[in-house]
Amino acid sequence: MGEYTVWVYAICRDEAPFVPPWMASMGEADGIAVLDTGSRDTTAEDLAALGARVTKEVISPWRFDAARSRSLELVPEEADICVCTDLDEVFRPGWRQALEAAWAPDVKQLRYPYIWSFNPDGTPGSQFWQEKVHSRRGWTWAGAVHECLKWQGEGEPRRGWAPGALLEHHPDPRKSRGQYLPLLEVAAAEAPEDDRLAHYLGREYFFYGRWADCVGELTRHLALPRAVWADERAASMDYLARACAALGREEEARGWFLQAMAQAPHLREPLVDLASFLMERGEWDGVVWLCRRALALTQRPRSYLCRADAWGWAPHDLLSLGLFYTGRRREALEEAERAAALAPWDPRLRDNVSVIRARLEG
């Protein structure tokens, strides 16, 4: 079919509605291997009927890395390129050609664009580079959850880029993520020096509103010797700021926001979040300054840490409020219109435009 042998592999459980679009998308591969870890619906049967090589096994105790590594074992040894996806992900057509164009005999891993979420109007939301395409040998999966590929071969693996292989994520919003926190606690305990897992665990505590645990774990993350990636450090500082604010420790919150801004001055997120913090306190001049600084950043990094709101409507929305409450209503209207155009699904933003326009005309 192509210059290289390409196999897709995946894990699944109770995902029958995703089978037809996933199999259609992955059909450019030479083969598809799936590990079904205990479906009670027709997932396994539907996959097999459409041509996938399905193996049923229960992974106990459940760990994502054990399941991923076992699914990789199902891929034939002669495969050149292994493509790991989930059933709620689909490639846009032409992905195989894009991967093969970027591959070479000495390449061990490829990065490719990934749309993790979509806005309500169907436009891309969060986007970053994924890296789950790799050679058949030399890799294993590590981490009970938020698992990642670990190279076990000799030397440093050569990596390439495949910008034409675009993968989209279309998750089931009803699916629980309740297992993530306990598995993250296990993973972090197993690898206490792993900065990535420390960040993820602290972030998960934030999502659960466990503010004190969030502060403790993210402070630990920042102290780890391997925690050197500026973007992730800034994100930890940003979460720390918001957790401290929730605890009523406002001066600490301000300090963490400022540190986040200094750590990664190329990111909008700390600027936008501090602007939101100041908005809640009526510090409108600060809101205006921060939002204008955020909007001056026009090169969006392709990192999973970049949020769609910060690189879309949010700074315009906050700026319009800051301008309105400092008496600059015509400018406020312009920014409100920009925010509404970037998020046409949000009635609050449309209402803001109407309110500001009425005040100007009244």
Coordinates of C-alpha atoms in Angstrom, one line a residue:
M1 CA 0.0 0.0 0.0
G2 CA 2.9 2.3 0.7
E3 CA 6.7 2.4 1.2
Y4 CA 6.3 1.5 4.9
T5 CA 4.1 -1.0 6.8
V6 CA 1.7 1.0 9.0
W7 CA -0.4 -0.4 11.8
V8 CA -2.9 1.3 14.1
Y9 CA -3.4 0.0 17.6
A10 CA -5.8 1.0 20.4
I11 CA -7.5 0.0 23.7
C12 CA -11.2 0.2 24.2
R13 CA -14.1 -0.6 26.5
D14 CA -17.8 0.0 25.8
E15 CA -17.3 2.3 22.8
A16 CA -19.6 0.8 20.2
P17 CA -20.9 4.2 18.8
F18 CA -17.4 5.2 18.0
V19 CA -16.5 2.1 16.0
P20 CA -17.8 3.0 12.5
P21 CA -16.2 6.5 12.2
W22 CA -13.0 5.3 13.8
M23 CA -12.6 2.3 11.6
A24 CA -13.4 4.4 8.5
S25 CA -10.7 6.9 9.5
M26 CA -8.1 4.2 10.3
G27 CA -8.7 2.4 7.1
E28 CA -5.6 3.8 5.4
A29 CA -3.5 1.5 7.7
D30 CA -2.3 -1.9 6.6
G31 CA -3.7 -3.4 9.8
I32 CA -5.6 -2.4 13.0
A33 CA -5.0 -4.2 16.4
V34 CA -7.3 -3.5 19.3
L35 CA -7.2 -4.6 22.9
D36 CA -10.7 -4.8 24.3
T37 CA -10.4 -4.6 28.1
G38 CA -13.9 -5.7 29.1
S39 CA -16.7 -4.3 26.9
R40 CA -20.2 -5.2 27.9
D41 CA -21.6 -3.8 24.6
T42 CA -20.9 -4.8 21.0
T43 CA -17.6 -2.9 20.7
A44 CA -15.4 -5.9 20.1
E45 CA -17.8 -7.6 17.7
D46 CA -18.3 -4.5 15.7
L47 CA -14.6 -3.9 15.4
A48 CA -13.9 -7.4 14.2
A49 CA -16.8 -7.3 11.7
L50 CA -15.1 -4.2 10.1
G51 CA -11.7 -5.8 9.9
A52 CA -9.9 -5.1 13.1
R53 CA -7.8 -7.7 14.8
V54 CA -9.4 -7.7 18.3
T55 CA -8.0 -9.3 21.5
K56 CA -10.1 -9.5 24.7
E57 CA -8.2 -9.2 28.0
V58 CA -9.0 -7.7 31.4
I59 CA -6.2 -5.6 32.9
S60 CA -6.3 -5.9 36.7
P61 CA -5.5 -3.8 38.5
W62 CA -6.4 -1.3 35.8
R63 CA -3.6 0.9 34.5
F64 CA -3.5 2.7 31.2
D65 CA 0.2 2.0 30.7
A66 CA -0.3 -1.7 31.1
A67 CA -3.2 -1.7 28.7
R68 CA -1.3 0.4 26.1
S69 CA 1.8 -1.7 26.3
R70 CA -0.2 -4.9 25.9
S71 CA -2.0 -3.4 22.9
L72 CA 1.4 -2.6 21.3
E73 CA 2.4 -6.2 21.7
L74 CA -0.5 -7.1 19.3
V75 CA 1.1 -5.2 16.5
P76 CA 3.2 -7.5 14.2
E77 CA 7.0 -7.2 14.6
E78 CA 7.4 -6.4 10.9
A79 CA 5.4 -3.1 11.2
D80 CA 7.5 0.0 10.4
I81 CA 5.2 2.7 11.8
C82 CA 2.9 2.2 14.8
V83 CA 0.0 4.6 15.3
C84 CA -1.7 4.7 18.7
T85 CA -5.1 6.3 18.8
D86 CA -8.3 6.1 20.9
L87 CA -11.7 5.2 19.4
D88 CA -12.9 8.8 20.0
E89 CA -10.2 10.1 17.7
V90 CA -10.2 10.3 13.9
F91 CA -7.6 11.3 11.4
R92 CA -8.5 13.5 8.4
P93 CA -8.0 11.7 5.1
G94 CA -4.5 11.5 3.8
W95 CA -2.9 11.0 7.2
R96 CA -0.9 7.9 6.1
Q97 CA 0.7 9.7 3.2
A98 CA 1.7 12.5 5.5
L99 CA 3.2 10.1 8.0
E100 CA 5.2 8.2 5.4
A101 CA 6.5 11.5 3.9
A102 CA 7.9 12.4 7.3
W103 CA 9.3 8.9 8.1
A104 CA 12.7 7.5 7.4
P105 CA 14.4 4.3 8.4
D106 CA 16.2 6.0 11.3
V107 CA 13.2 7.9 12.6
K108 CA 11.7 6.6 15.8
Q109 CA 8.8 8.9 16.6
L110 CA 6.7 11.5 14.8
R111 CA 4.8 14.6 16.1
Y112 CA 1.6 15.6 14.4
P113 CA -1.2 18.2 14.9
Y114 CA -4.0 17.3 17.3
I115 CA -7.3 19.0 17.9
W116 CA -8.1 18.1 21.4
S117 CA -11.4 20.1 21.7
F118 CA -13.8 22.0 19.5
N119 CA -15.7 25.2 20.2
P120 CA -19.6 25.0 20.2
D121 CA -19.6 26.3 16.6
G122 CA -17.4 23.5 15.4
T123 CA -14.2 25.5 15.1
P124 CA -11.0 24.1 16.7
G125 CA -10.5 24.9 20.3
S126 CA -7.5 23.5 22.1
Q127 CA -4.8 22.3 19.6
F128 CA -1.3 21.0 20.1
W129 CA 1.3 18.5 18.8
Q130 CA 0.7 14.8 19.7
E131 CA 3.5 12.2 19.5
K132 CA 1.9 8.7 19.6
V133 CA 3.3 7.6 16.2
H134 CA 6.5 5.5 16.6
S135 CA 8.7 2.6 15.5
R136 CA 7.7 -0.9 16.4
R137 CA 10.8 -1.6 18.6
G138 CA 12.3 0.3 21.5
W139 CA 9.2 1.7 23.1
T140 CA 7.0 1.0 26.1
W141 CA 4.2 2.9 27.8
A142 CA 4.7 4.4 31.3
G143 CA 2.4 5.9 33.9
A144 CA -0.8 4.5 35.4
V145 CA -2.7 7.4 33.8
H146 CA -1.6 10.2 31.4
E147 CA 0.7 7.5 30.2
C148 CA 3.4 8.4 27.7
L149 CA 5.8 6.6 25.5
K150 CA 9.2 5.8 27.0
W151 CA 12.2 5.1 24.8
Q152 CA 14.2 2.0 25.9
G153 CA 16.5 1.7 23.0
E154 CA 20.1 2.9 22.7
G155 CA 20.9 6.6 22.3
E156 CA 18.5 9.4 21.7
P157 CA 15.7 8.6 19.3
R158 CA 15.3 10.7 16.2
R159 CA 12.0 12.5 16.0
G160 CA 10.3 14.0 13.0
W161 CA 7.2 16.2 12.2
A162 CA 4.2 15.3 10.2
P163 CA 2.1 18.5 9.9
G164 CA -0.2 16.9 7.3
A165 CA -1.5 14.2 9.6
L166 CA -4.3 15.9 11.5
L167 CA -6.0 14.0 14.3
E168 CA -9.3 15.1 15.8
H169 CA -10.6 14.3 19.3
H170 CA -14.4 13.8 19.6
P171 CA -15.0 12.5 23.1
D172 CA -18.2 11.4 24.8
P173 CA -19.1 14.2 27.2
R174 CA -20.9 11.7 29.4
K175 CA -17.8 9.6 30.1
S176 CA -16.5 9.9 33.6
R177 CA -12.9 10.9 34.4
G178 CA -13.4 9.8 38.0
Q179 CA -10.6 7.2 37.8
Y180 CA -8.0 9.8 36.9
L181 CA -7.3 11.2 40.3
P182 CA -6.6 7.9 42.2
L183 CA -4.5 6.7 39.2
L184 CA -2.6 9.9 39.2
E185 CA -1.9 9.6 42.9
V186 CA -0.5 6.1 42.2
A187 CA 1.6 7.2 39.3
A188 CA 3.1 10.2 41.2
A189 CA 3.9 7.9 44.2
E190 CA 5.6 5.5 41.8
A191 CA 7.7 8.2 40.2
P192 CA 8.1 11.1 42.7
E193 CA 10.8 12.8 40.6
D194 CA 8.6 12.9 37.5
D195 CA 7.8 16.6 37.0
R196 CA 5.1 15.9 34.4
L197 CA 3.1 13.7 36.7
A198 CA 3.5 16.1 39.6
H199 CA 2.0 18.9 37.4
Y200 CA -0.9 16.7 36.3
L201 CA -1.7 15.6 39.8
G202 CA -1.6 19.2 41.1
R203 CA -3.8 20.2 38.2
E204 CA -6.3 17.4 39.0
Y205 CA -6.5 18.5 42.6
F206 CA -7.4 22.0 41.3
F207 CA -10.2 20.5 39.1
Y208 CA -11.6 18.8 42.2
G209 CA -11.4 22.0 44.3
R210 CA -8.9 20.5 46.7
W211 CA -7.1 23.8 47.0
A212 CA -4.6 22.9 49.8
D213 CA -3.6 19.6 48.0
C214 CA -3.2 21.6 44.8
V215 CA -0.9 24.1 46.4
G216 CA 1.2 21.4 48.1
E217 CA 1.6 19.3 44.9
L218 CA 2.3 22.2 42.5
T219 CA 4.8 23.7 44.9
R220 CA 6.5 20.3 45.0
H221 CA 6.4 20.2 41.2
L222 CA 8.2 23.6 40.9
A223 CA 11.0 22.3 43.2
L224 CA 11.7 19.2 41.2
P225 CA 15.1 19.2 39.4
R226 CA 13.5 18.2 36.1
A227 CA 10.8 20.8 36.2
V228 CA 12.5 23.1 33.7
W229 CA 9.9 23.6 31.0
A230 CA 8.9 27.2 31.3
D231 CA 5.4 26.7 29.9
E232 CA 4.5 24.0 32.4
R233 CA 6.1 25.8 35.3
A234 CA 4.0 28.9 34.4
A235 CA 0.9 26.7 34.2
S236 CA 1.7 25.4 37.7
M237 CA 2.2 28.9 39.0
D238 CA -1.1 30.0 37.4
Y239 CA -3.0 27.1 39.1
L240 CA -1.3 28.0 42.3
A241 CA -2.5 31.6 42.0
R242 CA -6.1 30.5 41.5
A243 CA -5.9 28.0 44.3
C244 CA -4.5 30.6 46.7
A245 CA -7.3 33.0 45.6
A246 CA -9.9 30.3 46.4
L247 CA -8.3 29.9 49.9
G248 CA -8.5 33.7 50.5
R249 CA -4.7 34.1 50.3
E250 CA -4.9 37.1 47.9
E251 CA -1.4 38.4 48.2
E252 CA 0.1 35.0 47.5
A253 CA -2.3 34.7 44.5
R254 CA -1.0 38.0 43.1
G255 CA 2.6 36.8 43.6
W256 CA 2.1 33.5 41.8
F257 CA 0.3 35.3 38.9
L258 CA 3.3 37.6 38.5
Q259 CA 5.7 34.8 38.6
A260 CA 3.8 32.9 36.0
M261 CA 3.9 36.0 33.7
A262 CA 7.6 36.3 34.2
Q263 CA 8.3 32.6 33.7
A264 CA 6.6 32.4 30.3
P265 CA 6.1 35.9 28.8
H266 CA 5.1 34.3 25.5
L267 CA 1.9 32.9 27.0
R268 CA -1.4 34.7 27.3
E269 CA -2.9 32.4 29.9
P270 CA -1.3 34.0 33.0
L271 CA -2.1 37.5 31.7
V272 CA -5.8 36.6 31.1
D273 CA -6.2 34.8 34.4
L274 CA -4.7 37.7 36.4
A275 CA -7.0 40.1 34.4
S276 CA -10.0 38.0 35.5
F277 CA -8.7 38.0 39.1
L278 CA -8.5 41.9 39.0
M279 CA -11.9 42.1 37.3
E280 CA -13.5 40.4 40.2
R281 CA -11.9 43.1 42.4
G282 CA -12.8 46.0 40.3
E283 CA -9.2 46.9 39.4
W284 CA -10.1 48.0 35.9
D285 CA -6.9 49.8 34.9
G286 CA -5.0 46.6 35.6
V287 CA -7.5 44.6 33.5
V288 CA -6.9 46.9 30.6
W289 CA -3.2 46.8 30.8
L290 CA -3.0 43.0 31.1
C291 CA -5.4 42.4 28.2
R292 CA -3.6 44.7 25.9
R293 CA -0.4 42.9 26.8
A294 CA -2.1 39.6 26.1
L295 CA -3.4 40.7 22.7
A296 CA 0.1 41.9 21.7
L297 CA 1.1 38.2 21.7
T298 CA 0.0 36.9 18.4
Q299 CA 2.0 33.7 18.0
R300 CA 0.1 30.9 19.6
P301 CA 2.4 28.1 20.8
R302 CA 1.3 24.6 19.8
S303 CA 1.4 23.4 23.4
Y304 CA -1.3 21.5 25.2
L305 CA -1.1 24.2 27.9
C306 CA -2.6 26.8 25.5
R307 CA -6.3 27.4 26.1
A308 CA -8.8 28.4 23.4
D309 CA -10.4 31.1 25.5
A310 CA -7.1 32.9 26.2
W311 CA -6.2 32.9 22.4
G312 CA -9.7 33.7 21.3
W313 CA -12.5 35.7 22.9
A314 CA -11.5 36.1 26.6
P315 CA -8.9 39.0 26.4
H316 CA -11.3 41.0 24.2
D317 CA -14.1 40.4 26.6
L318 CA -12.1 41.4 29.6
L319 CA -10.7 44.4 27.8
S320 CA -14.1 45.6 26.8
L321 CA -15.2 45.5 30.5
G322 CA -12.1 47.3 31.6
L323 CA -12.6 50.0 29.0
F324 CA -16.3 50.4 29.8
Y325 CA -15.7 50.8 33.5
T326 CA -12.9 53.4 32.9
G327 CA -15.1 55.5 30.7
R328 CA -13.9 54.5 27.3
R329 CA -17.1 53.2 25.9
R330 CA -16.5 53.5 22.2
E331 CA -13.4 51.4 22.5
A332 CA -15.3 49.1 24.8
L333 CA -17.9 48.5 22.1
E334 CA -15.2 47.6 19.6
E335 CA -13.7 45.0 21.9
A336 CA -17.1 43.6 22.9
E337 CA -17.9 43.1 19.2
R338 CA -14.6 41.3 18.6
A339 CA -15.3 39.0 21.6
A340 CA -18.8 38.2 20.3
A341 CA -17.5 37.5 16.8
L342 CA -14.9 35.1 18.2
A343 CA -17.5 33.3 20.3
P344 CA -20.9 33.6 18.5
W345 CA -22.4 30.8 20.6
D346 CA -22.2 32.9 23.8
P347 CA -25.3 35.0 24.5
R348 CA -23.6 36.9 27.3
L349 CA -21.1 38.4 24.8
R350 CA -23.9 39.4 22.5
D351 CA -25.7 41.0 25.4
N352 CA -22.6 43.0 26.3
V353 CA -22.5 44.4 22.8
S354 CA -26.2 45.5 23.1
V355 CA -25.7 47.0 26.5
I356 CA -22.6 49.0 25.6
R357 CA -24.2 50.2 22.3
A358 CA -27.3 51.3 24.2
R359 CA -25.2 53.3 26.6
L360 CA -23.4 55.0 23.8
E361 CA -26.6 55.9 22.0
G362 CA -28.6 56.9 25.1

